[in-house]
mmCIF file of C-alpha atoms and ligand atoms in Angstrom:
data_model
loop_
_atom_site.group_PDB
_atom_site.id
_atom_site.type_symbol
_atom_site.label_atom_id
_atom_site.label_comp_id
_atom_site.label_asym_id
_atom_site.label_seq_id
_atom_site.Cartn_x
_atom_site.Cartn_y
_atom_site.Cartn_z
ATOM 1 C CA UNK A 1 41.984 89.387 23.985
ATOM 2 C CA UNK A 2 41.396 85.067 24.592
ATOM 3 C CA UNK A 3 39.718 83.589 22.070
ATOM 4 C CA UNK A 4 36.427 82.067 23.781
ATOM 5 C CA UNK A 5 35.536 79.779 21.260
ATOM 6 C CA UNK A 6 38.969 77.843 22.109
ATOM 7 C CA UNK A 7 38.918 75.288 24.679
ATOM 8 C CA UNK A 8 42.218 73.500 25.790
ATOM 9 C CA UNK A 9 41.091 70.696 28.202
ATOM 10 C CA UNK A 10 43.037 68.634 30.017
ATOM 11 C CA UNK A 11 40.596 65.649 31.312
ATOM 12 C CA UNK A 12 41.248 64.317 35.015
ATOM 13 C CA UNK A 13 42.337 61.100 35.682
ATOM 14 C CA UNK A 14 38.993 59.511 36.625
ATOM 15 C CA UNK A 15 37.382 57.610 33.980
ATOM 16 C CA UNK A 16 35.349 60.098 31.702
ATOM 17 C CA UNK A 17 33.624 60.449 28.155
ATOM 18 C CA UNK A 18 34.009 63.979 26.030
ATOM 19 C CA UNK A 19 31.677 64.227 23.176
ATOM 20 C CA UNK A 20 30.975 66.597 20.313
ATOM 21 C CA UNK A 21 29.447 66.932 16.992
ATOM 22 C CA UNK A 22 32.751 66.660 15.450
ATOM 23 C CA UNK A 23 35.607 64.310 16.602
ATOM 24 C CA UNK A 24 38.635 65.155 13.868
ATOM 25 C CA UNK A 25 40.449 61.755 15.294
ATOM 26 C CA UNK A 26 43.510 62.587 12.882
ATOM 27 C CA UNK A 27 43.861 64.334 9.493
ATOM 28 C CA UNK A 28 42.536 61.599 7.594
ATOM 29 C CA UNK A 29 39.314 60.613 10.301
ATOM 30 C CA UNK A 30 36.384 62.389 11.237
ATOM 31 C CA UNK A 31 33.595 61.411 12.768
ATOM 32 C CA UNK A 32 29.980 62.681 13.538
ATOM 33 C CA UNK A 33 28.372 62.588 16.693
ATOM 34 C CA UNK A 34 31.368 60.671 18.309
ATOM 35 C CA UNK A 35 33.268 60.895 21.696
ATOM 36 C CA UNK A 36 36.573 60.135 23.203
ATOM 37 C CA UNK A 37 36.640 57.878 26.263
ATOM 38 C CA UNK A 38 39.891 58.746 28.610
ATOM 39 C CA UNK A 39 41.147 57.082 32.125
ATOM 40 C CA UNK A 40 44.239 57.922 34.110
ATOM 41 C CA UNK A 41 45.460 60.220 31.842
ATOM 42 C CA UNK A 42 45.075 58.472 28.460
ATOM 43 C CA UNK A 43 42.704 58.211 26.041
ATOM 44 C CA UNK A 44 41.214 54.724 26.006
ATOM 45 C CA UNK A 45 39.149 54.521 23.491
ATOM 46 C CA UNK A 46 37.267 56.729 20.355
ATOM 47 C CA UNK A 47 33.401 56.070 20.311
ATOM 48 C CA UNK A 48 31.357 56.169 17.483
ATOM 49 C CA UNK A 49 28.540 56.423 18.809
ATOM 50 C CA UNK A 50 28.311 57.996 22.393
ATOM 51 C CA UNK A 51 25.756 56.522 25.363
ATOM 52 C CA UNK A 52 24.504 58.833 27.591
ATOM 53 C CA UNK A 53 25.600 58.945 31.438
ATOM 54 C CA UNK A 54 26.939 60.804 34.244
ATOM 55 C CA UNK A 55 30.313 60.588 33.071
ATOM 56 C CA UNK A 56 29.697 61.927 29.574
ATOM 57 C CA UNK A 57 30.297 65.862 29.241
ATOM 58 C CA UNK A 58 29.029 66.824 25.973
ATOM 59 C CA UNK A 59 31.214 69.564 24.520
ATOM 60 C CA UNK A 60 28.377 71.012 21.972
ATOM 61 C CA UNK A 61 27.896 71.305 18.340
ATOM 62 C CA UNK A 62 31.372 72.358 17.610
ATOM 63 C CA UNK A 63 34.994 70.198 16.806
ATOM 64 C CA UNK A 64 37.048 68.104 19.330
ATOM 65 C CA UNK A 65 40.460 67.609 17.938
ATOM 66 C CA UNK A 66 43.850 67.199 18.846
ATOM 67 C CA UNK A 67 46.095 69.834 20.796
ATOM 68 C CA UNK A 68 48.213 71.807 17.961
ATOM 69 C CA UNK A 69 51.956 71.608 18.132
ATOM 70 C CA UNK A 70 54.319 74.735 17.205
ATOM 71 C CA UNK A 71 57.519 72.422 16.843
ATOM 72 C CA UNK A 72 59.608 75.786 16.482
ATOM 73 C CA UNK A 73 59.481 78.928 18.193
ATOM 74 C CA UNK A 74 61.646 81.624 20.173
ATOM 75 C CA UNK A 75 59.501 82.652 23.888
ATOM 76 C CA UNK A 76 62.735 84.843 24.662
ATOM 77 C CA UNK A 77 62.022 86.981 21.802
ATOM 78 C CA UNK A 78 58.218 87.911 22.608
ATOM 79 C CA UNK A 79 59.417 91.536 23.909
ATOM 80 C CA UNK A 80 60.443 92.481 20.266
ATOM 81 C CA UNK A 81 56.929 92.116 19.010
ATOM 82 C CA UNK A 82 56.301 94.855 16.817
ATOM 83 C CA UNK A 83 59.787 96.541 17.652
ATOM 84 C CA UNK A 84 61.579 95.361 14.338
ATOM 85 C CA UNK A 85 62.237 96.073 10.802
ATOM 86 C CA UNK A 86 59.840 93.366 8.947
ATOM 87 C CA UNK A 87 60.356 93.265 5.378
ATOM 88 C CA UNK A 88 63.453 95.089 4.389
ATOM 89 C CA UNK A 89 65.699 92.214 4.589
ATOM 90 C CA UNK A 90 67.042 89.661 6.766
ATOM 91 C CA UNK A 91 70.444 91.189 8.090
ATOM 92 C CA UNK A 92 68.986 94.355 8.761
ATOM 93 C CA UNK A 93 66.243 92.545 10.884
ATOM 94 C CA UNK A 94 69.212 90.851 12.924
ATOM 95 C CA UNK A 95 71.070 93.443 13.863
ATOM 96 C CA UNK A 96 67.926 95.192 15.096
ATOM 97 C CA UNK A 97 67.042 92.000 16.999
ATOM 98 C CA UNK A 98 70.539 91.842 18.328
ATOM 99 C CA UNK A 99 70.471 95.582 19.828
ATOM 100 C CA UNK A 100 66.945 95.512 20.988
ATOM 101 C CA UNK A 101 67.408 92.018 22.649
ATOM 102 C CA UNK A 102 70.556 93.331 24.598
ATOM 103 C CA UNK A 103 69.030 96.904 25.506
ATOM 104 C CA UNK A 104 65.908 95.560 26.842
ATOM 105 C CA UNK A 105 67.622 92.953 29.010
ATOM 106 C CA UNK A 106 66.931 89.576 30.542
ATOM 107 C CA UNK A 107 63.942 90.688 32.959
ATOM 108 C CA UNK A 108 61.927 92.697 30.148
ATOM 109 C CA UNK A 109 62.510 89.123 27.789
ATOM 110 C CA UNK A 110 61.391 86.883 30.907
ATOM 111 C CA UNK A 111 58.061 88.949 31.777
ATOM 112 C CA UNK A 112 56.990 88.929 27.841
ATOM 113 C CA UNK A 113 57.862 85.344 27.474
ATOM 114 C CA UNK A 114 55.728 84.368 30.361
ATOM 115 C CA UNK A 115 52.681 86.530 29.242
ATOM 116 C CA UNK A 116 53.020 85.066 25.522
ATOM 117 C CA UNK A 117 53.422 81.189 26.926
ATOM 118 C CA UNK A 118 50.597 81.519 29.240
ATOM 119 C CA UNK A 119 48.318 82.339 25.936
ATOM 120 C CA UNK A 120 49.275 79.471 24.302
ATOM 121 C CA UNK A 121 46.818 76.696 25.800
ATOM 122 C CA UNK A 122 43.787 79.482 25.025
ATOM 123 C CA UNK A 123 45.174 79.452 21.542
ATOM 124 C CA UNK A 124 44.443 75.187 21.149
ATOM 125 C CA UNK A 125 48.609 74.647 21.666
ATOM 126 C CA UNK A 126 49.715 71.808 24.088
ATOM 127 C CA UNK A 127 52.965 70.638 22.746
ATOM 128 C CA UNK A 128 55.679 72.977 21.601
ATOM 129 C CA UNK A 129 59.539 73.249 20.558
ATOM 130 C CA UNK A 130 60.861 76.051 22.132
ATOM 131 C CA UNK A 131 64.785 77.381 21.179
ATOM 132 C CA UNK A 132 66.167 79.669 23.742
ATOM 133 C CA UNK A 133 69.921 81.103 23.013
ATOM 134 C CA UNK A 134 69.898 82.877 26.385
ATOM 135 C CA UNK A 135 68.720 79.632 28.401
ATOM 136 C CA UNK A 136 65.880 82.309 29.889
ATOM 137 C CA UNK A 137 62.781 80.060 28.941
ATOM 138 C CA UNK A 138 63.198 76.532 30.314
ATOM 139 C CA UNK A 139 61.172 76.593 33.279
ATOM 140 C CA UNK A 140 58.187 79.427 31.952
ATOM 141 C CA UNK A 141 56.685 76.146 30.108
ATOM 142 C CA UNK A 142 56.001 74.348 32.991
ATOM 143 C CA UNK A 143 53.160 76.557 34.157
ATOM 144 C CA UNK A 144 51.049 76.500 31.503
ATOM 145 C CA UNK A 145 51.148 72.634 31.202
ATOM 146 C CA UNK A 146 52.889 72.358 28.186
ATOM 147 C CA UNK A 147 54.669 69.263 27.196
ATOM 148 C CA UNK A 148 57.598 69.462 24.324
ATOM 149 C CA UNK A 149 61.395 69.764 24.022
ATOM 150 C CA UNK A 150 63.233 72.670 25.149
ATOM 151 C CA UNK A 151 66.376 73.208 22.929
ATOM 152 C CA UNK A 152 69.333 75.263 24.636
ATOM 153 C CA UNK A 153 70.774 76.777 21.404
ATOM 154 C CA UNK A 154 74.519 77.048 20.575
ATOM 155 C CA UNK A 155 76.504 79.247 18.083
ATOM 156 C CA UNK A 156 80.069 79.636 17.542
ATOM 157 C CA UNK A 157 82.520 77.381 18.895
ATOM 158 C CA UNK A 158 83.768 75.047 21.506
ATOM 159 C CA UNK A 159 82.435 72.201 23.423
ATOM 160 C CA UNK A 160 79.582 73.234 26.307
ATOM 161 C CA UNK A 161 77.793 70.847 28.292
ATOM 162 C CA UNK A 162 73.896 71.447 28.134
ATOM 163 C CA UNK A 163 71.793 69.941 30.088
ATOM 164 C CA UNK A 164 70.022 67.242 28.532
ATOM 165 C CA UNK A 165 67.035 65.560 30.228
ATOM 166 C CA UNK A 166 65.026 62.888 28.287
ATOM 167 C CA UNK A 167 61.841 64.003 30.470
ATOM 168 C CA UNK A 168 58.065 64.068 29.966
ATOM 169 C CA UNK A 169 56.049 66.296 30.097
ATOM 170 C CA UNK A 170 59.294 68.502 29.221
ATOM 171 C CA UNK A 171 62.843 67.361 27.833
ATOM 172 C CA UNK A 172 65.941 69.460 27.853
ATOM 173 C CA UNK A 173 67.980 68.778 24.077
ATOM 174 C CA UNK A 174 70.128 71.273 22.267
ATOM 175 C CA UNK A 175 70.227 73.212 19.477
ATOM 176 C CA UNK A 176 73.023 73.876 16.662
ATOM 177 C CA UNK A 177 71.683 77.531 15.545
ATOM 178 C CA UNK A 178 72.628 77.210 11.743
ATOM 179 C CA UNK A 179 75.694 75.538 9.776
ATOM 180 C CA UNK A 180 76.915 79.354 8.717
ATOM 181 C CA UNK A 181 76.828 80.380 12.582
ATOM 182 C CA UNK A 182 77.696 77.156 14.319
ATOM 183 C CA UNK A 183 81.152 75.332 13.785
ATOM 184 C CA UNK A 184 81.447 72.035 12.402
ATOM 185 C CA UNK A 185 82.933 70.379 15.116
ATOM 186 C CA UNK A 186 80.384 72.077 17.763
ATOM 187 C CA UNK A 187 77.239 70.469 15.858
ATOM 188 C CA UNK A 188 79.134 67.136 15.334
ATOM 189 C CA UNK A 189 79.948 67.401 18.916
ATOM 190 C CA UNK A 190 76.143 68.517 19.759
ATOM 191 C CA UNK A 191 74.145 65.691 17.844
ATOM 192 C CA UNK A 192 76.393 62.963 19.049
ATOM 193 C CA UNK A 193 75.711 64.112 22.796
ATOM 194 C CA UNK A 194 71.726 64.329 22.041
ATOM 195 C CA UNK A 195 71.621 61.304 19.823
ATOM 196 C CA UNK A 196 73.329 59.031 22.972
ATOM 197 C CA UNK A 197 70.851 60.445 25.472
ATOM 198 C CA UNK A 198 67.830 59.944 22.883
ATOM 199 C CA UNK A 199 66.734 63.227 22.261
ATOM 200 C CA UNK A 200 66.056 65.572 19.271
ATOM 201 C CA UNK A 201 68.537 67.598 17.828
ATOM 202 C CA UNK A 202 67.328 70.542 15.843
ATOM 203 C CA UNK A 203 68.723 73.601 13.727
ATOM 204 C CA UNK A 204 67.732 76.310 11.340
ATOM 205 C CA UNK A 205 69.132 75.376 7.533
ATOM 206 C CA UNK A 206 68.380 76.480 4.096
ATOM 207 C CA UNK A 207 66.749 80.106 5.444
ATOM 208 C CA UNK A 208 68.652 83.014 4.325
ATOM 209 C CA UNK A 209 71.113 84.193 1.284
ATOM 210 C CA UNK A 210 73.656 84.957 3.562
ATOM 211 C CA UNK A 211 73.666 81.457 4.294
ATOM 212 C CA UNK A 212 73.559 79.965 0.952
ATOM 213 C CA UNK A 213 76.380 82.321 -0.692
ATOM 214 C CA UNK A 214 78.755 81.159 2.974
ATOM 215 C CA UNK A 215 78.150 77.173 2.013
ATOM 216 C CA UNK A 216 78.425 77.700 -1.415
ATOM 217 C CA UNK A 217 82.185 79.675 -0.309
ATOM 218 C CA UNK A 218 80.796 82.812 -1.857
ATOM 219 C CA UNK A 219 80.602 84.977 1.012
ATOM 220 C CA UNK A 220 83.505 86.881 2.314
ATOM 221 C CA UNK A 221 81.716 89.582 3.891
ATOM 222 C CA UNK A 222 80.283 86.518 6.432
ATOM 223 C CA UNK A 223 83.542 84.843 6.923
ATOM 224 C CA UNK A 224 84.952 88.615 8.139
ATOM 225 C CA UNK A 225 81.983 88.771 9.986
ATOM 226 C CA UNK A 226 82.761 85.474 11.909
ATOM 227 C CA UNK A 227 86.278 86.592 12.023
ATOM 228 C CA UNK A 228 85.102 89.825 14.037
ATOM 229 C CA UNK A 229 83.372 87.895 16.426
ATOM 230 C CA UNK A 230 86.725 85.464 17.493
ATOM 231 C CA UNK A 231 85.559 82.726 15.402
ATOM 232 C CA UNK A 232 87.936 81.282 12.489
ATOM 233 C CA UNK A 233 85.988 79.630 9.576
ATOM 234 C CA UNK A 234 88.984 78.661 7.765
ATOM 235 C CA UNK A 235 88.826 75.125 8.120
ATOM 236 C CA UNK A 236 84.974 74.927 7.929
ATOM 237 C CA UNK A 237 84.679 72.163 5.042
ATOM 238 C CA UNK A 238 82.352 74.951 3.161
ATOM 239 C CA UNK A 239 82.204 75.549 -0.829
ATOM 240 C CA UNK A 240 80.441 74.297 -3.927
ATOM 241 C CA UNK A 241 77.854 72.857 -1.898
ATOM 242 C CA UNK A 242 73.961 73.743 -0.466
ATOM 243 C CA UNK A 243 73.334 73.908 3.394
ATOM 244 C CA UNK A 244 71.255 70.411 2.979
ATOM 245 C CA UNK A 245 74.564 68.491 1.603
ATOM 246 C CA UNK A 246 76.898 70.537 3.817
ATOM 247 C CA UNK A 247 75.005 69.302 7.010
ATOM 248 C CA UNK A 248 74.640 65.501 5.078
ATOM 249 C CA UNK A 249 78.486 65.527 5.186
ATOM 250 C CA UNK A 250 79.066 66.383 8.743
ATOM 251 C CA UNK A 251 76.263 63.667 9.468
ATOM 252 C CA UNK A 252 73.835 65.854 10.849
ATOM 253 C CA UNK A 253 70.977 64.535 9.254
ATOM 254 C CA UNK A 254 68.933 61.575 10.441
ATOM 255 C CA UNK A 255 65.380 60.717 11.758
ATOM 256 C CA UNK A 256 65.993 62.513 15.007
ATOM 257 C CA UNK A 257 67.217 65.796 13.710
ATOM 258 C CA UNK A 258 64.356 68.865 13.222
ATOM 259 C CA UNK A 259 65.519 70.783 10.318
ATOM 260 C CA UNK A 260 63.698 74.140 10.466
ATOM 261 C CA UNK A 261 63.387 76.451 7.674
ATOM 262 C CA UNK A 262 63.984 74.787 4.290
ATOM 263 C CA UNK A 263 63.374 77.875 2.088
ATOM 264 C CA UNK A 264 66.197 77.153 -0.222
ATOM 265 C CA UNK A 265 66.517 73.462 -0.973
ATOM 266 C CA UNK A 266 67.558 71.733 -4.448
ATOM 267 C CA UNK A 267 65.857 68.630 -5.625
ATOM 268 C CA UNK A 268 68.853 66.818 -4.691
ATOM 269 C CA UNK A 269 68.334 68.389 -0.849
ATOM 270 C CA UNK A 270 65.024 67.248 -0.611
ATOM 271 C CA UNK A 271 65.972 63.506 -1.733
ATOM 272 C CA UNK A 272 68.951 63.699 0.971
ATOM 273 C CA UNK A 273 66.275 64.917 3.517
ATOM 274 C CA UNK A 274 64.135 62.159 2.346
ATOM 275 C CA UNK A 275 66.619 59.324 2.228
ATOM 276 C CA UNK A 276 67.614 60.202 5.770
ATOM 277 C CA UNK A 277 64.291 60.601 7.078
ATOM 278 C CA UNK A 278 65.158 63.858 8.577
ATOM 279 C CA UNK A 279 62.617 65.330 10.056
ATOM 280 C CA UNK A 280 61.789 68.898 8.919
ATOM 281 C CA UNK A 281 59.697 72.105 9.979
ATOM 282 C CA UNK A 282 58.225 75.104 8.391
ATOM 283 C CA UNK A 283 57.891 78.880 9.633
ATOM 284 C CA UNK A 284 56.068 80.111 6.535
ATOM 285 C CA UNK A 285 54.738 83.707 8.184
ATOM 286 C CA UNK A 286 58.386 84.162 9.296
ATOM 287 C CA UNK A 287 59.923 82.973 5.984
ATOM 288 C CA UNK A 288 57.558 85.528 4.153
ATOM 289 C CA UNK A 289 58.069 88.238 6.846
ATOM 290 C CA UNK A 290 61.764 88.222 6.847
ATOM 291 C CA UNK A 291 62.439 86.841 3.066
ATOM 292 C CA UNK A 292 59.460 87.470 1.331
ATOM 293 C CA UNK A 293 59.021 83.946 0.183
ATOM 294 C CA UNK A 294 57.975 80.495 1.689
ATOM 295 C CA UNK A 295 58.880 77.069 1.203
ATOM 296 C CA UNK A 296 58.055 74.887 -1.563
ATOM 297 C CA UNK A 297 55.227 72.598 0.483
ATOM 298 C CA UNK A 298 53.866 70.628 -2.480
ATOM 299 C CA UNK A 299 57.242 69.689 -3.490
ATOM 300 C CA UNK A 300 58.172 68.835 0.385
ATOM 301 C CA UNK A 301 55.014 66.997 0.287
ATOM 302 C CA UNK A 302 55.783 65.014 -2.907
ATOM 303 C CA UNK A 303 58.775 63.709 -1.197
ATOM 304 C CA UNK A 304 56.559 62.354 1.199
ATOM 305 C CA UNK A 305 58.269 64.346 3.823
ATOM 306 C CA UNK A 306 55.926 65.310 6.530
ATOM 307 C CA UNK A 307 56.523 68.978 7.521
ATOM 308 C CA UNK A 308 55.783 70.458 10.903
ATOM 309 C CA UNK A 309 54.834 73.702 11.786
ATOM 310 C CA UNK A 310 56.349 76.417 13.582
ATOM 311 C CA UNK A 311 55.746 80.163 14.093
ATOM 312 C CA UNK A 312 59.134 81.161 15.219
ATOM 313 C CA UNK A 313 59.141 84.114 17.091
ATOM 314 C CA UNK A 314 56.872 87.142 17.513
ATOM 315 C CA UNK A 315 60.033 89.160 16.132
ATOM 316 C CA UNK A 316 59.415 87.771 12.906
ATOM 317 C CA UNK A 317 55.895 86.770 13.285
ATOM 318 C CA UNK A 318 52.193 88.137 13.555
ATOM 319 C CA UNK A 319 51.501 85.617 16.446
ATOM 320 C CA UNK A 320 52.484 82.012 17.936
ATOM 321 C CA UNK A 321 48.731 80.557 16.918
ATOM 322 C CA UNK A 322 49.193 77.731 15.069
ATOM 323 C CA UNK A 323 45.529 78.250 13.837
ATOM 324 C CA UNK A 324 47.260 81.500 12.413
ATOM 325 C CA UNK A 325 49.988 79.786 10.692
ATOM 326 C CA UNK A 326 47.448 77.102 9.227
ATOM 327 C CA UNK A 327 45.002 79.887 7.391
ATOM 328 C CA UNK A 328 48.149 81.564 6.256
ATOM 329 C CA UNK A 329 49.383 78.309 4.535
ATOM 330 C CA UNK A 330 45.892 78.034 3.251
ATOM 331 C CA UNK A 331 45.964 81.081 1.874
ATOM 332 C CA UNK A 332 49.181 80.679 -0.089
ATOM 333 C CA UNK A 333 49.101 77.338 -0.982
ATOM 334 C CA UNK A 334 45.292 76.455 -1.913
ATOM 335 C CA UNK A 335 46.619 72.984 -3.507
ATOM 336 C CA UNK A 336 47.723 71.559 -0.381
ATOM 337 C CA UNK A 337 45.009 69.449 0.757
ATOM 338 C CA UNK A 338 43.190 70.780 4.384
ATOM 339 C CA UNK A 339 44.503 67.316 5.796
ATOM 340 C CA UNK A 340 48.036 67.811 4.831
ATOM 341 C CA UNK A 341 47.790 71.240 6.554
ATOM 342 C CA UNK A 342 45.857 69.993 9.507
ATOM 343 C CA UNK A 343 48.821 67.287 9.666
ATOM 344 C CA UNK A 344 51.492 69.695 9.783
ATOM 345 C CA UNK A 345 49.884 71.349 13.135
ATOM 346 C CA UNK A 346 49.464 68.368 14.852
ATOM 347 C CA UNK A 347 50.433 64.683 13.852
ATOM 348 C CA UNK A 348 53.635 65.935 11.796
ATOM 349 C CA UNK A 349 54.896 68.123 14.891
ATOM 350 C CA UNK A 350 54.491 65.550 17.473
ATOM 351 C CA UNK A 351 56.631 63.206 15.269
ATOM 352 C CA UNK A 352 59.103 65.791 14.892
ATOM 353 C CA UNK A 353 59.615 66.511 18.699
ATOM 354 C CA UNK A 354 59.729 62.873 19.508
ATOM 355 C CA UNK A 355 56.488 62.356 20.964
ATOM 356 C CA UNK A 356 54.228 60.425 18.601
ATOM 357 C CA UNK A 357 52.991 58.200 21.256
ATOM 358 C CA UNK A 358 51.590 61.304 23.359
ATOM 359 C CA UNK A 359 50.130 63.893 21.335
ATOM 360 C CA UNK A 360 49.118 64.315 17.107
ATOM 361 C CA UNK A 361 45.606 62.765 16.992
ATOM 362 C CA UNK A 362 43.147 61.422 19.212
ATOM 363 C CA UNK A 363 43.782 57.545 19.619
ATOM 364 C CA UNK A 364 44.053 55.186 22.459
ATOM 365 C CA UNK A 365 47.044 55.620 24.437
ATOM 366 C CA UNK A 366 47.732 59.514 23.902
ATOM 367 C CA UNK A 367 47.405 61.804 26.313
ATOM 368 C CA UNK A 368 43.856 62.827 27.519
ATOM 369 C CA UNK A 369 44.468 66.171 26.275
ATOM 370 C CA UNK A 370 42.050 68.140 23.375
ATOM 371 C CA UNK A 371 41.151 71.073 21.953
ATOM 372 C CA UNK A 372 36.942 72.002 21.551
ATOM 373 C CA UNK A 373 36.328 74.269 18.943
ATOM 374 C CA UNK A 374 33.026 75.791 19.430
ATOM 375 C CA UNK A 375 32.228 76.945 15.749
ATOM 376 C CA UNK A 376 29.581 75.086 13.925
ATOM 377 C CA UNK A 377 29.952 73.248 10.434
ATOM 378 C CA UNK A 378 26.936 71.440 8.662
ATOM 379 C CA UNK A 379 28.808 68.852 7.010
ATOM 380 C CA UNK A 380 32.033 66.787 7.436
ATOM 381 C CA UNK A 381 33.640 67.914 4.307
ATOM 382 C CA UNK A 382 33.662 71.341 5.646
ATOM 383 C CA UNK A 383 35.292 70.165 9.191
ATOM 384 C CA UNK A 384 38.768 70.520 8.522
ATOM 385 C CA UNK A 385 38.483 73.391 6.327
ATOM 386 C CA UNK A 386 37.062 75.341 9.012
ATOM 387 C CA UNK A 387 39.762 74.240 11.537
ATOM 388 C CA UNK A 388 42.691 75.348 9.069
ATOM 389 C CA UNK A 389 40.871 78.460 7.837
ATOM 390 C CA UNK A 390 39.850 79.564 11.886
ATOM 391 C CA UNK A 391 42.821 81.609 12.589
ATOM 392 C CA UNK A 392 44.273 84.701 11.241
ATOM 393 C CA UNK A 393 46.126 84.793 8.078
HETATM 394 ZN ZN1 ZN B 401 63.900 79.913 14.589
#
């Protein structure tokens, strides 16, 4: 059922003002009885006081805020919702996923992905990082008017020719699957091409035990599995290192790389991520469901890393709602401030996807798109708490 209290507003091109009892300009600036002036598809100013007039729309007593950003998801796995074993370990889940995905076939995958993507604006999401292994979801993102980056994901070896396009509202980029599934040559090749195109590169990193052990050089069974799949990892420079260090040595880290998960990282890894200004994205509900743990968010924030939030797919997560993801983080990490959690779902995600000039805050120059959350709050102190606890944890 759509949530009738979440309204996704895309202002038309004519000059107009939208006001509300509360306006979250950014995670650290909350205005009362304020408004947003827009024209020609952009925010022109943020108004502390709003004069009345025919071009003013009073949204009501609730909260006007930036669209939410889902920086990592896989729409093409939406058909697998409620079909896979959660809580029984990662490897059984992966095997069940591959079997179920193959048995469903592309038309069922596309149908479920279309249904899921259409619901996103009604869940407050306006900007996405969508990762597609089968290449089925690119055209689906345009219908609900989403902005973001569509990543074609690669595993194994080879030198593919991804269709790269630095366009707005939707860019096309590429992703490496993970350090233990994608050859170092392919990772370097993709990163190099994407960098030249001015795009963001995405990769899962430091997620599973199998990955950690393989990169340490202690996972013969994963080595044998790769051989069975026709991939010979004998020249991969694994051994005595973490996945983050492995990617650093390959030259993959940097400000235009989005490292997703970081469930298992050392202090040195955190230093490497911070020193290289690598963008990071966390998917805590997916991690909890598959690995029974979540990343150390306070440690990441202490290093001044700015985590984005993603939901991963409906194969490992209950919903694609960022309200739900924020509520889960709030529940499991009560010491992380509401402003930091809200930043993860807005500003940090926009930066991670290379779209900080268009999304993430309600500031002049940003897209004239916002959410109105129709829920009352009696004081400024409660606004962010209300927003981050709004979802189902
Ligand atoms: Zn993922």
